[in-house]
Amino acid sequence: METSLRNHLKGKVVEIIKGGAVSEVEVETSAGIIASVVTTRSVERLGLKVGDEVFAVIKASEVGIEKP
């Protein structure tokens, strides 16, 4: 599958919190836990379940930095 997105982190789905319209998918990667909010329809279409190997594909048009 071709994509223009350059940031891919391989990981494993560790939690899926399903909602009516959107769901939160947590992926454990070498960089830590990445959480993504996607449509519940996408979760079902992909057949996502805990334990699945996936790629977190990140497109960031803005990255903020905070210092406590």
Short mmCIF file of N, CA and C in Angstrom, two decimals, residues 3-66:
data_model
loop_
_atom_site.label_atom_id
_atom_site.label_comp_id
_atom_site.label_asym_id
_atom_site.label_seq_id
_atom_site.Cartn_x
_atom_site.Cartn_y
_atom_site.Cartn_z
N THR A 3 1.57 5.35 0.37
CA THR A 3 1.05 6.47 1.14
C THR A 3 2.01 7.63 1.07
N SER A 4 1.51 8.83 1.22
CA SER A 4 2.38 10.00 1.26
C SER A 4 2.85 10.30 2.69
N LEU A 5 2.27 9.63 3.66
CA LEU A 5 2.64 9.86 5.06
C LEU A 5 3.97 9.18 5.36
N ARG A 6 4.86 9.87 6.03
CA ARG A 6 6.21 9.36 6.24
C ARG A 6 6.45 8.77 7.63
N ASN A 7 5.62 9.07 8.56
CA ASN A 7 5.85 8.63 9.94
C ASN A 7 5.04 7.39 10.25
N HIS A 8 5.69 6.24 10.24
CA HIS A 8 5.04 4.95 10.51
C HIS A 8 5.69 4.33 11.75
N LEU A 9 4.89 3.99 12.73
CA LEU A 9 5.38 3.30 13.92
C LEU A 9 4.67 1.96 14.03
N LYS A 10 5.43 0.89 13.96
CA LYS A 10 4.86 -0.45 14.08
C LYS A 10 4.50 -0.69 15.54
N GLY A 11 3.36 -1.32 15.76
CA GLY A 11 2.95 -1.58 17.13
C GLY A 11 1.85 -2.62 17.21
N LYS A 12 1.33 -2.75 18.42
CA LYS A 12 0.28 -3.72 18.71
C LYS A 12 -0.88 -3.01 19.39
N VAL A 13 -2.10 -3.32 18.95
CA VAL A 13 -3.30 -2.74 19.57
C VAL A 13 -3.42 -3.28 20.99
N VAL A 14 -3.47 -2.37 21.96
CA VAL A 14 -3.57 -2.79 23.37
C VAL A 14 -4.94 -2.47 23.97
N GLU A 15 -5.68 -1.56 23.34
CA GLU A 15 -7.02 -1.25 23.86
C GLU A 15 -7.85 -0.59 22.77
N ILE A 16 -9.12 -0.92 22.73
CA ILE A 16 -10.08 -0.27 21.84
C ILE A 16 -11.28 0.14 22.69
N ILE A 17 -11.57 1.43 22.70
CA ILE A 17 -12.72 1.94 23.43
C ILE A 17 -13.73 2.37 22.38
N LYS A 18 -14.75 1.53 22.15
CA LYS A 18 -15.73 1.78 21.10
C LYS A 18 -16.80 2.75 21.56
N GLY A 19 -17.12 3.68 20.68
CA GLY A 19 -18.21 4.61 20.90
C GLY A 19 -19.20 4.46 19.76
N GLY A 20 -20.24 5.24 19.80
CA GLY A 20 -21.26 5.17 18.76
C GLY A 20 -20.73 5.59 17.41
N ALA A 21 -20.10 6.75 17.34
CA ALA A 21 -19.60 7.28 16.07
C ALA A 21 -18.08 7.15 15.95
N VAL A 22 -17.38 7.38 17.06
CA VAL A 22 -15.92 7.29 17.03
C VAL A 22 -15.42 6.36 18.13
N SER A 23 -14.23 5.83 17.90
CA SER A 23 -13.60 4.92 18.86
C SER A 23 -12.17 5.36 19.08
N GLU A 24 -11.63 5.05 20.25
CA GLU A 24 -10.22 5.32 20.55
C GLU A 24 -9.46 4.00 20.46
N VAL A 25 -8.37 4.01 19.70
CA VAL A 25 -7.53 2.83 19.54
C VAL A 25 -6.17 3.17 20.12
N GLU A 26 -5.72 2.38 21.09
CA GLU A 26 -4.40 2.58 21.68
C GLU A 26 -3.44 1.54 21.13
N VAL A 27 -2.28 2.02 20.64
CA VAL A 27 -1.28 1.17 20.03
C VAL A 27 0.03 1.30 20.80
N GLU A 28 0.57 0.18 21.25
CA GLU A 28 1.86 0.20 21.94
C GLU A 28 2.96 0.11 20.88
N THR A 29 3.83 1.14 20.86
CA THR A 29 4.93 1.20 19.90
C THR A 29 6.25 1.33 20.64
N SER A 30 7.34 1.30 19.90
CA SER A 30 8.65 1.50 20.52
C SER A 30 8.79 2.90 21.11
N ALA A 31 7.97 3.84 20.64
CA ALA A 31 7.99 5.21 21.15
C ALA A 31 7.03 5.41 22.31
N GLY A 32 6.30 4.38 22.69
CA GLY A 32 5.30 4.48 23.76
C GLY A 32 3.91 4.21 23.20
N ILE A 33 2.90 4.53 23.99
CA ILE A 33 1.51 4.32 23.58
C ILE A 33 1.07 5.49 22.71
N ILE A 34 0.52 5.15 21.54
CA ILE A 34 -0.06 6.14 20.63
C ILE A 34 -1.57 5.91 20.65
N ALA A 35 -2.33 6.97 20.89
CA ALA A 35 -3.79 6.87 20.88
C ALA A 35 -4.32 7.56 19.63
N SER A 36 -5.25 6.91 18.97
CA SER A 36 -5.87 7.47 17.77
C SER A 36 -7.38 7.41 17.91
N VAL A 37 -8.03 8.49 17.52
CA VAL A 37 -9.49 8.52 17.49
C VAL A 37 -9.91 8.37 16.02
N VAL A 38 -10.59 7.29 15.74
CA VAL A 38 -11.04 6.99 14.38
C VAL A 38 -12.53 6.66 14.43
N THR A 39 -13.16 6.62 13.28
CA THR A 39 -14.58 6.27 13.28
C THR A 39 -14.74 4.80 13.69
N THR A 40 -15.83 4.53 14.36
CA THR A 40 -16.14 3.15 14.73
C THR A 40 -16.32 2.31 13.48
N ARG A 41 -16.82 2.90 12.43
CA ARG A 41 -16.97 2.20 11.15
C ARG A 41 -15.59 1.73 10.65
N SER A 42 -14.56 2.55 10.80
CA SER A 42 -13.21 2.15 10.39
C SER A 42 -12.68 1.00 11.23
N VAL A 43 -12.94 1.04 12.53
CA VAL A 43 -12.51 -0.06 13.41
C VAL A 43 -13.14 -1.36 12.93
N GLU A 44 -14.42 -1.31 12.61
CA GLU A 44 -15.13 -2.51 12.16
C GLU A 44 -14.67 -2.94 10.77
N ARG A 45 -14.47 -1.99 9.85
CA ARG A 45 -14.05 -2.31 8.49
C ARG A 45 -12.68 -2.96 8.49
N LEU A 46 -11.77 -2.48 9.36
CA LEU A 46 -10.44 -3.06 9.47
C LEU A 46 -10.42 -4.34 10.29
N GLY A 47 -11.52 -4.61 11.00
CA GLY A 47 -11.57 -5.79 11.86
C GLY A 47 -10.58 -5.72 13.00
N LEU A 48 -10.35 -4.51 13.53
CA LEU A 48 -9.35 -4.33 14.58
C LEU A 48 -9.77 -5.01 15.86
N LYS A 49 -8.78 -5.64 16.51
CA LYS A 49 -9.00 -6.23 17.83
C LYS A 49 -7.71 -6.15 18.62
N VAL A 50 -7.82 -6.22 19.92
CA VAL A 50 -6.65 -6.18 20.79
C VAL A 50 -5.70 -7.30 20.40
N GLY A 51 -4.42 -6.96 20.31
CA GLY A 51 -3.40 -7.93 19.93
C GLY A 51 -2.99 -7.85 18.47
N ASP A 52 -3.77 -7.14 17.64
CA ASP A 52 -3.43 -7.01 16.23
C ASP A 52 -2.15 -6.20 16.05
N GLU A 53 -1.30 -6.63 15.11
CA GLU A 53 -0.13 -5.85 14.70
C GLU A 53 -0.60 -4.82 13.69
N VAL A 54 -0.25 -3.55 13.92
CA VAL A 54 -0.68 -2.46 13.06
C VAL A 54 0.46 -1.45 12.91
N PHE A 55 0.26 -0.48 12.07
CA PHE A 55 1.15 0.68 11.98
C PHE A 55 0.37 1.91 12.40
N ALA A 56 0.92 2.70 13.29
CA ALA A 56 0.38 4.02 13.60
C ALA A 56 1.01 4.94 12.56
N VAL A 57 0.19 5.52 11.70
CA VAL A 57 0.67 6.37 10.62
C VAL A 57 0.30 7.80 10.98
N ILE A 58 1.32 8.64 11.12
CA ILE A 58 1.12 9.97 11.70
C ILE A 58 1.36 11.05 10.66
N LYS A 59 0.40 11.96 10.57
CA LYS A 59 0.56 13.16 9.75
C LYS A 59 0.38 14.34 10.69
N ALA A 60 1.44 15.07 10.88
CA ALA A 60 1.39 16.18 11.82
C ALA A 60 1.65 17.48 11.08
N SER A 61 0.63 18.29 10.97
CA SER A 61 0.83 19.60 10.36
C SER A 61 1.25 20.63 11.40
N GLU A 62 1.14 20.24 12.66
CA GLU A 62 1.55 21.13 13.75
C GLU A 62 1.97 20.29 14.94
N VAL A 63 3.10 20.66 15.52
CA VAL A 63 3.57 19.99 16.73
C VAL A 63 3.87 21.09 17.74
N GLY A 64 3.22 21.02 18.89
CA GLY A 64 3.45 22.00 19.94
C GLY A 64 4.42 21.47 20.98
N ILE A 65 5.13 22.37 21.62
CA ILE A 65 6.06 22.02 22.70
C ILE A 65 5.66 22.81 23.93
N GLU A 66 5.59 22.13 25.06
CA GLU A 66 5.33 22.80 26.34
C GLU A 66 6.45 22.48 27.30
#
